[in-house]
Amino acid sequence: MRTRVAVVGAGPAGLLLSHLLDAEGVDSVVVETRTRDHVESRIRAGILEQSTVDVLTAAGLGGRLAAQGDRHRGIHLQWPHERHHLDFETLIGRSVTVYGQTEVQKDLGAAVRQPVLYGVRDTAVHDAESERPYLTFEDAEGHRQRLDAEVVVGCDGSFGPSRGSVPQAVRQTWERTYPYSWLGILADVAPSTDELIYAWHPDGFALHSMRSATVSRLYLQVPNGTPVRDWPDDRIWEALATRLGHGQDGWQLTPGPITDRSVLPMRSFVQQPMRHGRLFLAGDAAHIVPPTGAKGLNLAVADVALLAPALASWLLRGDPALADAYPGTALRRVWRCTHFSWWMTTMLHTGGDPFDAQLQLSQLRRVTTSEAAARELAENYAGLPIGF
Ligand code: DHB
């Protein structure tokens, strides 16, 4: 098999890249180890930055997003006895839209016209430093395959082969593991809030998010290594009620049937360079952020929104300038979001000493009383322009 761009991974980064390249007139083939059903049912975050909405809409993927996405003005930040709303629209004229990554994945799955080979095994990247890179893999029918290309793009997350195909001698990595995890639930109950609530509490962080008018998404800080079975429904709803301030100023948290629960580890990771020869990395293959602030999907979209026009001008018009600039431009945004996610995470999660707790509360008071501090949070949360 031969194509111009071989894409490893059919998550949002890989499928959006295939879709954007197609619109530019560049052929691609995507290979994915999982089944289509699996990638479309994975539950992930659900907050789209303004620029992510703009990219998806410009790519013709804005139909269901416009109809079902819920544009929020801002977020609530709280700690015991206090809840404050930050209105991003007023502060910076930009905001976010609540629309699940699962829905983005389905929209992409329906729109992509280039081949996507699901259920492949043993994918390997070869000769990235040559003019003729290629992939090898076993297809879903068990046949060995070779896919020749002009460029390979690794959109295969932290467990895929692309990241490790950049030789050790040239790659640099940075990593931070956090001493806590999130227990995330989906519940069939109307959200008890109009906009997201990020709550600092001595028992640990809690977040009230949502997926629709009838589905709530909530998270609790839990110790690393917590088994899901330690958290039966009653314990989850009690902890959420305490941490989110049930009863404060008459606010009530309405519990409901829990339809999904899982524990998520929290990690920051960055690998550079995001390009080695004819191998490019995008999304989680190059960087992982902890979930606080919901930057993971948005970063992946920003990477491929830079990469698609860069590859098109290189492969179709012989101009390598944007492709050469990609690793630097993309990495600047990656570090901005890495800092913001780390900052939100460390401001809101407990477990440090009493001095740390006072610093966190002081920071929370600062962002809810100083317009300059609030604007700094808002600009990062609602997202910087793609090529800032
Ligand atoms: C969600 C996840 C996040 O990490 C976040 O900061 C906000 C919302 C979510 O899944 O809805």
GROMACS .gro file of C-alpha atoms and ligand atoms in nm:
model
  399
    1MET     CA    1   0.000   0.000   0.000
    2ARG     CA    2   0.110   0.354  -0.065
    3THR     CA    3  -0.023   0.691   0.050
    4ARG     CA    4   0.115   1.039   0.107
    5VAL     CA    5   0.060   1.063   0.483
    6ALA     CA    6   0.050   0.753   0.706
    7VAL     CA    7  -0.128   0.834   1.031
    8VAL     CA    8  -0.088   0.612   1.338
    9GLY     CA    9  -0.394   0.631   1.564
   10ALA     CA   10  -0.762   0.706   1.497
   11GLY     CA   11  -0.839   0.912   1.807
   12PRO     CA   12  -0.946   1.273   1.759
   13ALA     CA   13  -0.596   1.385   1.649
   14GLY     CA   14  -0.555   1.116   1.382
   15LEU     CA   15  -0.907   1.141   1.238
   16LEU     CA   16  -0.911   1.521   1.237
   17LEU     CA   17  -0.573   1.522   1.062
   18SER     CA   18  -0.703   1.281   0.797
   19HIS     CA   19  -1.011   1.500   0.750
   20LEU     CA   20  -0.813   1.827   0.727
   21LEU     CA   21  -0.558   1.675   0.487
   22ASP     CA   22  -0.840   1.547   0.268
   23ALA     CA   23  -0.983   1.900   0.247
   24GLU     CA   24  -0.637   2.020   0.135
   25GLY     CA   25  -0.621   1.746  -0.131
   26VAL     CA   26  -0.363   1.526   0.046
   27ASP     CA   27  -0.426   1.150   0.066
   28SER     CA   28  -0.375   0.964   0.390
   29VAL     CA   29  -0.433   0.625   0.550
   30VAL     CA   30  -0.498   0.590   0.924
   31VAL     CA   31  -0.416   0.271   1.118
   32GLU     CA   32  -0.560   0.201   1.462
   33THR     CA   33  -0.514  -0.094   1.699
   34ARG     CA   34  -0.859  -0.065   1.858
   35THR     CA   35  -1.199  -0.117   1.699
   36ARG     CA   36  -1.410   0.176   1.585
   37ASP     CA   37  -1.666   0.090   1.853
   38HIS     CA   38  -1.400   0.107   2.119
   39VAL     CA   39  -1.263   0.449   2.018
   40GLU     CA   40  -1.615   0.590   1.989
   41SER     CA   41  -1.724   0.477   2.333
   42ARG     CA   42  -1.421   0.591   2.537
   43ILE     CA   43  -1.529   0.852   2.789
   44ARG     CA   44  -1.303   1.153   2.795
   45ALA     CA   45  -1.328   1.521   2.886
   46GLY     CA   46  -1.590   1.748   2.742
   47ILE     CA   47  -1.473   2.108   2.730
   48LEU     CA   48  -1.391   2.264   2.393
   49GLU     CA   49  -1.191   2.585   2.374
   50GLN     CA   50  -1.313   2.859   2.144
   51SER     CA   51  -1.041   2.783   1.890
   52THR     CA   52  -1.126   2.410   1.893
   53VAL     CA   53  -1.489   2.496   1.812
   54ASP     CA   54  -1.364   2.727   1.535
   55VAL     CA   55  -1.137   2.457   1.384
   56LEU     CA   56  -1.410   2.190   1.393
   57THR     CA   57  -1.669   2.430   1.249
   58ALA     CA   58  -1.439   2.546   0.967
   59ALA     CA   59  -1.376   2.177   0.886
   60GLY     CA   60  -1.749   2.118   0.837
   61LEU     CA   61  -1.786   1.935   1.168
   62GLY     CA   62  -1.994   2.201   1.344
   63GLY     CA   63  -2.347   2.069   1.283
   64ARG     CA   64  -2.417   1.856   1.590
   65LEU     CA   65  -2.173   2.064   1.790
   66ALA     CA   66  -2.379   2.380   1.726
   67ALA     CA   67  -2.707   2.200   1.799
   68GLN     CA   68  -2.603   2.000   2.105
   69GLY     CA   69  -2.299   2.182   2.242
   70ASP     CA   70  -2.365   2.406   2.539
   71ARG     CA   71  -2.176   2.734   2.535
   72HIS     CA   72  -2.083   2.844   2.886
   73ARG     CA   73  -1.994   3.197   2.994
   74GLY     CA   74  -1.735   3.081   3.248
   75ILE     CA   75  -1.683   2.861   3.555
   76HIS     CA   76  -1.751   2.861   3.928
   77LEU     CA   77  -1.455   2.839   4.165
   78GLN     CA   78  -1.522   2.752   4.525
   79TRP     CA   79  -1.383   2.662   4.865
   80PRO     CA   80  -1.572   2.606   5.192
   81HIS     CA   81  -1.840   2.875   5.240
   82GLU     CA   82  -1.754   3.064   4.922
   83ARG     CA   83  -1.848   3.022   4.557
   84HIS     CA   84  -1.748   3.271   4.289
   85HIS     CA   85  -1.834   3.286   3.921
   86LEU     CA   86  -1.568   3.389   3.669
   87ASP     CA   87  -1.739   3.526   3.358
   88PHE     CA   88  -1.493   3.466   3.074
   89GLU     CA   89  -1.722   3.637   2.820
   90THR     CA   90  -1.707   3.961   3.016
   91LEU     CA   91  -1.340   3.924   3.104
   92ILE     CA   92  -1.198   3.836   2.761
   93GLY     CA   93  -1.485   3.794   2.512
   94ARG     CA   94  -1.402   3.425   2.462
   95SER     CA   95  -1.536   3.116   2.634
   96VAL     CA   96  -1.579   2.738   2.616
   97THR     CA   97  -1.838   2.490   2.490
   98VAL     CA   98  -1.944   2.173   2.672
   99TYR     CA   99  -1.946   1.890   2.414
  100GLY     CA  100  -1.805   1.546   2.494
  101GLN     CA  101  -1.492   1.417   2.324
  102THR     CA  102  -1.697   1.102   2.259
  103GLU     CA  103  -1.928   1.313   2.041
  104VAL     CA  104  -1.634   1.476   1.858
  105GLN     CA  105  -1.501   1.126   1.789
  106LYS     CA  106  -1.837   1.015   1.644
  107ASP     CA  107  -1.863   1.328   1.427
  108LEU     CA  108  -1.513   1.260   1.293
  109GLY     CA  109  -1.585   0.891   1.237
  110ALA     CA  110  -1.887   0.983   1.026
  111ALA     CA  111  -1.707   1.255   0.828
  112VAL     CA  112  -1.371   1.099   0.739
  113ARG     CA  113  -1.350   0.981   0.376
  114GLN     CA  114  -0.992   0.854   0.366
  115PRO     CA  115  -0.922   0.490   0.465
  116VAL     CA  116  -0.909   0.409   0.836
  117LEU     CA  117  -0.788   0.056   0.917
  118TYR     CA  118  -0.914  -0.049   1.260
  119GLY     CA  119  -0.803  -0.354   1.458
  120VAL     CA  120  -0.443  -0.364   1.332
  121ARG     CA  121  -0.156  -0.508   1.542
  122ASP     CA  122   0.217  -0.463   1.588
  123THR     CA  123   0.244  -0.128   1.410
  124ALA     CA  124   0.602  -0.012   1.363
  125VAL     CA  125   0.750   0.304   1.209
  126HIS     CA  126   1.050   0.258   0.978
  127ASP     CA  127   1.309   0.482   0.812
  128ALA     CA  128   1.174   0.811   0.953
  129GLU     CA  129   1.510   0.971   0.872
  130SER     CA  130   1.490   0.876   0.502
  131GLU     CA  131   1.286   1.021   0.216
  132ARG     CA  132   1.067   0.708   0.219
  133PRO     CA  133   0.931   0.627   0.563
  134TYR     CA  134   0.689   0.339   0.600
  135LEU     CA  135   0.475   0.153   0.849
  136THR     CA  136   0.446  -0.220   0.896
  137PHE     CA  137   0.154  -0.384   1.077
  138GLU     CA  138  -0.074  -0.684   1.076
  139ASP     CA  139  -0.423  -0.599   0.950
  140ALA     CA  140  -0.750  -0.709   1.114
  141GLU     CA  141  -0.750  -1.023   0.895
  142GLY     CA  142  -0.405  -1.121   1.019
  143HIS     CA  143  -0.212  -1.027   0.700
  144ARG     CA  144   0.124  -0.852   0.726
  145GLN     CA  145   0.109  -0.513   0.556
  146ARG     CA  146   0.351  -0.242   0.453
  147LEU     CA  147   0.229   0.116   0.409
  148ASP     CA  148   0.474   0.340   0.221
  149ALA     CA  149   0.438   0.714   0.268
  150GLU     CA  150   0.607   1.050   0.231
  151VAL     CA  151   0.534   1.145   0.591
  152VAL     CA  152   0.432   0.950   0.904
  153VAL     CA  153   0.231   1.123   1.177
  154GLY     CA  154   0.211   0.961   1.521
  155CYS     CA  155  -0.129   1.036   1.679
  156ASP     CA  156  -0.114   0.718   1.885
  157GLY     CA  157  -0.103   0.849   2.240
  158SER     CA  158   0.131   0.749   2.517
  159PHE     CA  159   0.115   0.373   2.451
  160GLY     CA  160   0.160   0.378   2.073
  161PRO     CA  161   0.489   0.308   1.892
  162SER     CA  162   0.547   0.658   1.744
  163ARG     CA  163   0.682   0.837   2.050
  164GLY     CA  164   0.950   0.570   2.099
  165SER     CA  165   1.044   0.579   1.728
  166VAL     CA  166   1.227   0.907   1.783
  167PRO     CA  167   1.579   0.785   1.866
  168GLN     CA  168   1.678   0.813   2.230
  169ALA     CA  169   1.983   1.018   2.138
  170VAL     CA  170   1.768   1.303   2.003
  171ARG     CA  171   1.466   1.294   2.229
  172GLN     CA  172   1.416   1.482   2.551
  173THR     CA  173   1.133   1.419   2.793
  174TRP     CA  174   0.994   1.595   3.099
  175GLU     CA  175   0.754   1.433   3.340
  176ARG     CA  176   0.564   1.500   3.662
  177THR     CA  177   0.349   1.242   3.839
  178TYR     CA  178   0.096   1.384   4.085
  179PRO     CA  179   0.031   1.219   4.424
  180TYR     CA  180  -0.344   1.182   4.359
  181SER     CA  181  -0.591   1.055   4.099
  182TRP     CA  182  -0.946   1.135   3.991
  183LEU     CA  183  -1.247   0.913   4.036
  184GLY     CA  184  -1.478   1.012   3.748
  185ILE     CA  185  -1.845   0.924   3.719
  186LEU     CA  186  -2.119   0.971   3.462
  187ALA     CA  187  -2.470   0.991   3.608
  188ASP     CA  188  -2.815   0.997   3.453
  189VAL     CA  189  -2.927   1.308   3.636
  190ALA     CA  190  -2.972   1.672   3.538
  191PRO     CA  191  -2.666   1.878   3.639
  192SER     CA  192  -2.716   2.059   3.971
  193THR     CA  193  -2.536   2.361   3.830
  194ASP     CA  194  -2.557   2.585   3.524
  195GLU     CA  195  -2.179   2.597   3.472
  196LEU     CA  196  -1.886   2.385   3.595
  197ILE     CA  197  -1.790   2.401   3.964
  198TYR     CA  198  -1.423   2.354   4.056
  199ALA     CA  199  -1.410   2.300   4.433
  200TRP     CA  200  -1.118   2.312   4.675
  201HIS     CA  201  -1.199   2.121   4.994
  202PRO     CA  202  -0.988   1.988   5.286
  203ASP     CA  203  -1.109   1.635   5.195
  204GLY     CA  204  -0.986   1.682   4.838
  205PHE     CA  205  -1.079   1.845   4.509
  206ALA     CA  206  -1.420   1.792   4.343
  207LEU     CA  207  -1.551   1.897   4.002
  208HIS     CA  208  -1.910   1.914   3.884
  209SER     CA  209  -1.924   1.899   3.505
  210MET     CA  210  -2.192   1.780   3.264
  211ARG     CA  211  -2.258   1.628   2.924
  212SER     CA  212  -2.616   1.737   2.856
  213ALA     CA  213  -2.935   1.857   3.026
  214THR     CA  214  -2.984   1.503   3.158
  215VAL     CA  215  -2.630   1.369   3.208
  216SER     CA  216  -2.385   1.487   3.475
  217ARG     CA  217  -2.011   1.422   3.486
  218LEU     CA  218  -1.843   1.454   3.827
  219TYR     CA  219  -1.496   1.395   3.965
  220LEU     CA  220  -1.342   1.342   4.309
  221GLN     CA  221  -0.977   1.359   4.409
  222VAL     CA  222  -0.876   1.015   4.545
  223PRO     CA  223  -0.541   0.866   4.651
  224ASN     CA  224  -0.327   0.701   4.382
  225GLY     CA  225  -0.397   0.330   4.350
  226THR     CA  226  -0.759   0.363   4.471
  227PRO     CA  227  -0.965   0.064   4.351
  228VAL     CA  228  -1.303   0.165   4.205
  229ARG     CA  229  -1.473  -0.091   4.432
  230ASP     CA  230  -1.376   0.126   4.735
  231TRP     CA  231  -1.632   0.379   4.612
  232PRO     CA  232  -1.990   0.250   4.612
  233ASP     CA  233  -2.259   0.494   4.496
  234ASP     CA  234  -2.352   0.626   4.841
  235ARG     CA  235  -1.995   0.706   4.932
  236ILE     CA  236  -1.945   0.890   4.601
  237TRP     CA  237  -2.256   1.106   4.640
  238GLU     CA  238  -2.179   1.182   5.005
  239ALA     CA  239  -1.824   1.292   4.924
  240LEU     CA  240  -1.947   1.501   4.630
  241ALA     CA  241  -2.213   1.665   4.849
  242THR     CA  242  -1.959   1.754   5.118
  243ARG     CA  243  -1.690   1.882   4.885
  244LEU     CA  244  -1.926   2.070   4.650
  245GLY     CA  245  -2.106   2.239   4.942
  246HIS     CA  246  -2.451   2.079   4.949
  247GLY     CA  247  -2.667   2.294   5.177
  248GLN     CA  248  -2.455   2.608   5.145
  249ASP     CA  249  -2.677   2.906   5.065
  250GLY     CA  250  -2.952   2.661   4.977
  251TRP     CA  251  -2.753   2.491   4.697
  252GLN     CA  252  -2.835   2.123   4.652
  253LEU     CA  253  -2.658   1.840   4.474
  254THR     CA  254  -2.909   1.597   4.323
  255PRO     CA  255  -2.775   1.239   4.304
  256GLY     CA  256  -2.878   0.992   4.034
  257PRO     CA  257  -2.795   0.653   3.882
  258ILE     CA  258  -2.423   0.619   3.807
  259THR     CA  259  -2.368   0.471   3.460
  260ASP     CA  260  -1.987   0.472   3.445
  261ARG     CA  261  -1.702   0.510   3.692
  262SER     CA  262  -1.325   0.494   3.656
  263VAL     CA  263  -1.006   0.611   3.823
  264LEU     CA  264  -0.774   0.835   3.621
  265PRO     CA  265  -0.407   0.883   3.707
  266MET     CA  266  -0.270   1.237   3.674
  267ARG     CA  267   0.051   1.308   3.492
  268SER     CA  268   0.230   1.578   3.299
  269PHE     CA  269   0.461   1.462   3.019
  270VAL     CA  270   0.629   1.643   2.729
  271GLN     CA  271   0.855   1.495   2.464
  272GLN     CA  272   1.055   1.695   2.214
  273PRO     CA  273   1.122   1.723   1.925
  274MET     CA  274   0.771   1.687   1.781
  275ARG     CA  275   0.933   1.613   1.447
  276HIS     CA  276   1.215   1.378   1.362
  277GLY     CA  277   1.293   1.356   0.989
  278ARG     CA  278   0.963   1.259   0.827
  279LEU     CA  279   0.798   1.148   1.151
  280PHE     CA  280   0.575   1.407   1.319
  281LEU     CA  281   0.408   1.368   1.660
  282ALA     CA  282   0.068   1.517   1.751
  283GLY     CA  283  -0.160   1.499   2.056
  284ASP     CA  284  -0.096   1.261   2.346
  285ALA     CA  285   0.190   1.094   2.155
  286ALA     CA  286   0.397   1.403   2.237
  287HIS     CA  287   0.237   1.539   2.554
  288ILE     CA  288   0.009   1.443   2.841
  289VAL     CA  289  -0.156   1.695   3.075
  290PRO     CA  290  -0.341   1.622   3.398
  291PRO     CA  291  -0.716   1.658   3.336
  292THR     CA  292  -0.773   1.977   3.541
  293GLY     CA  293  -0.869   2.241   3.286
  294ALA     CA  294  -0.949   1.984   3.014
  295LYS     CA  295  -0.662   2.074   2.782
  296GLY     CA  296  -0.580   1.728   2.636
  297LEU     CA  297  -0.824   1.723   2.342
  298ASN     CA  298  -0.780   2.095   2.277
  299LEU     CA  299  -0.402   2.057   2.249
  300ALA     CA  300  -0.443   1.764   2.011
  301VAL     CA  301  -0.676   1.970   1.789
  302ALA     CA  302  -0.432   2.264   1.793
  303ASP     CA  303  -0.143   2.033   1.689
  304VAL     CA  304  -0.322   1.894   1.385
  305ALA     CA  305  -0.469   2.234   1.292
  306LEU     CA  306  -0.106   2.350   1.255
  307LEU     CA  307   0.016   2.029   1.097
  308ALA     CA  308  -0.242   1.982   0.818
  309PRO     CA  309  -0.171   2.308   0.631
  310ALA     CA  310   0.202   2.262   0.699
  311LEU     CA  311   0.205   1.917   0.536
  312ALA     CA  312  -0.015   2.039   0.250
  313SER     CA  313   0.219   2.323   0.159
  314TRP     CA  314   0.520   2.094   0.182
  315LEU     CA  315   0.380   1.794  -0.008
  316LEU     CA  316   0.168   1.979  -0.266
  317ARG     CA  317   0.362   2.301  -0.320
  318GLY     CA  318   0.716   2.205  -0.217
  319ASP     CA  319   0.733   2.469   0.055
  320PRO     CA  320   0.876   2.317   0.377
  321ALA     CA  321   0.863   2.637   0.588
  322LEU     CA  322   0.552   2.554   0.794
  323ALA     CA  323   0.653   2.190   0.841
  324ASP     CA  324   0.993   2.308   0.962
  325ALA     CA  325   0.826   2.553   1.201
  326TYR     CA  326   0.576   2.296   1.337
  327PRO     CA  327   0.782   2.148   1.624
  328GLY     CA  328   0.865   2.492   1.762
  329THR     CA  329   0.520   2.646   1.715
  330ALA     CA  330   0.338   2.345   1.856
  331LEU     CA  331   0.571   2.307   2.153
  332ARG     CA  332   0.523   2.669   2.260
  333ARG     CA  333   0.152   2.603   2.306
  334VAL     CA  334   0.220   2.263   2.467
  335TRP     CA  335   0.429   2.423   2.741
  336ARG     CA  336   0.172   2.700   2.795
  337CYS     CA  337  -0.102   2.438   2.848
  338THR     CA  338   0.134   2.218   3.052
  339HIS     CA  339   0.193   2.510   3.285
  340PHE     CA  340  -0.175   2.603   3.305
  341SER     CA  341  -0.286   2.243   3.374
  342TRP     CA  342  -0.015   2.205   3.642
  343TRP     CA  343  -0.116   2.539   3.795
  344MET     CA  344  -0.488   2.457   3.809
  345THR     CA  345  -0.405   2.112   3.947
  346THR     CA  346  -0.175   2.238   4.222
  347MET     CA  347  -0.412   2.521   4.318
  348LEU     CA  348  -0.709   2.287   4.368
  349HIS     CA  349  -0.583   1.951   4.502
  350THR     CA  350  -0.519   1.900   4.870
  351GLY     CA  351  -0.267   1.675   5.044
  352GLY     CA  352   0.015   1.919   5.108
  353ASP     CA  353   0.091   2.073   5.447
  354PRO     CA  354  -0.112   2.353   5.614
  355PHE     CA  355   0.118   2.613   5.458
  356ASP     CA  356   0.036   2.480   5.109
  357ALA     CA  357  -0.335   2.499   5.190
  358GLN     CA  358  -0.310   2.867   5.287
  359LEU     CA  359  -0.122   2.944   4.964
  360GLN     CA  360  -0.394   2.767   4.763
  361LEU     CA  361  -0.671   2.961   4.935
  362SER     CA  362  -0.483   3.286   4.885
  363GLN     CA  363  -0.446   3.207   4.514
  364LEU     CA  364  -0.817   3.124   4.486
  365ARG     CA  365  -0.909   3.453   4.656
  366ARG     CA  366  -0.675   3.634   4.419
  367VAL     CA  367  -0.825   3.494   4.097
  368THR     CA  368  -1.177   3.565   4.221
  369THR     CA  369  -1.110   3.926   4.329
  370SER     CA  370  -0.846   4.065   4.094
  371GLU     CA  371  -0.961   4.126   3.738
  372ALA     CA  372  -0.604   4.089   3.611
  373ALA     CA  373  -0.565   3.750   3.782
  374ALA     CA  374  -0.909   3.637   3.664
  375ARG     CA  375  -0.827   3.739   3.310
  376GLU     CA  376  -0.505   3.538   3.317
  377LEU     CA  377  -0.704   3.228   3.415
  378ALA     CA  378  -0.975   3.303   3.159
  379GLU     CA  379  -0.733   3.347   2.867
  380ASN     CA  380  -0.569   3.014   2.940
  381TYR     CA  381  -0.892   2.826   3.015
  382ALA     CA  382  -1.085   2.953   2.711
  383GLY     CA  383  -0.769   2.892   2.509
  384LEU     CA  384  -0.513   3.093   2.320
  385PRO     CA  385  -0.538   3.134   1.941
  386ILE     CA  386  -0.398   2.833   1.747
  387GLY     CA  387  -0.068   2.987   1.639
  388PHE     CA  388  -0.023   3.231   1.930
  389DHB     C1  389  -1.427   1.786   3.238
  389DHB     C2  390  -1.301   1.739   3.261
  389DHB     C3  391  -1.205   1.825   3.307
  389DHB     O1  392  -1.082   1.781   3.331
  389DHB     C4  393  -1.232   1.958   3.333
  389DHB     O2  394  -1.136   2.039   3.380
  389DHB     C5  395  -1.358   2.003   3.309
  389DHB     C6  396  -1.455   1.917   3.261
  389DHB     C7  397  -1.532   1.695   3.188
  389DHB     O3  398  -1.505   1.577   3.170
  389DHB     O4  399  -1.644   1.741   3.168
   0.00000   0.00000   0.00000
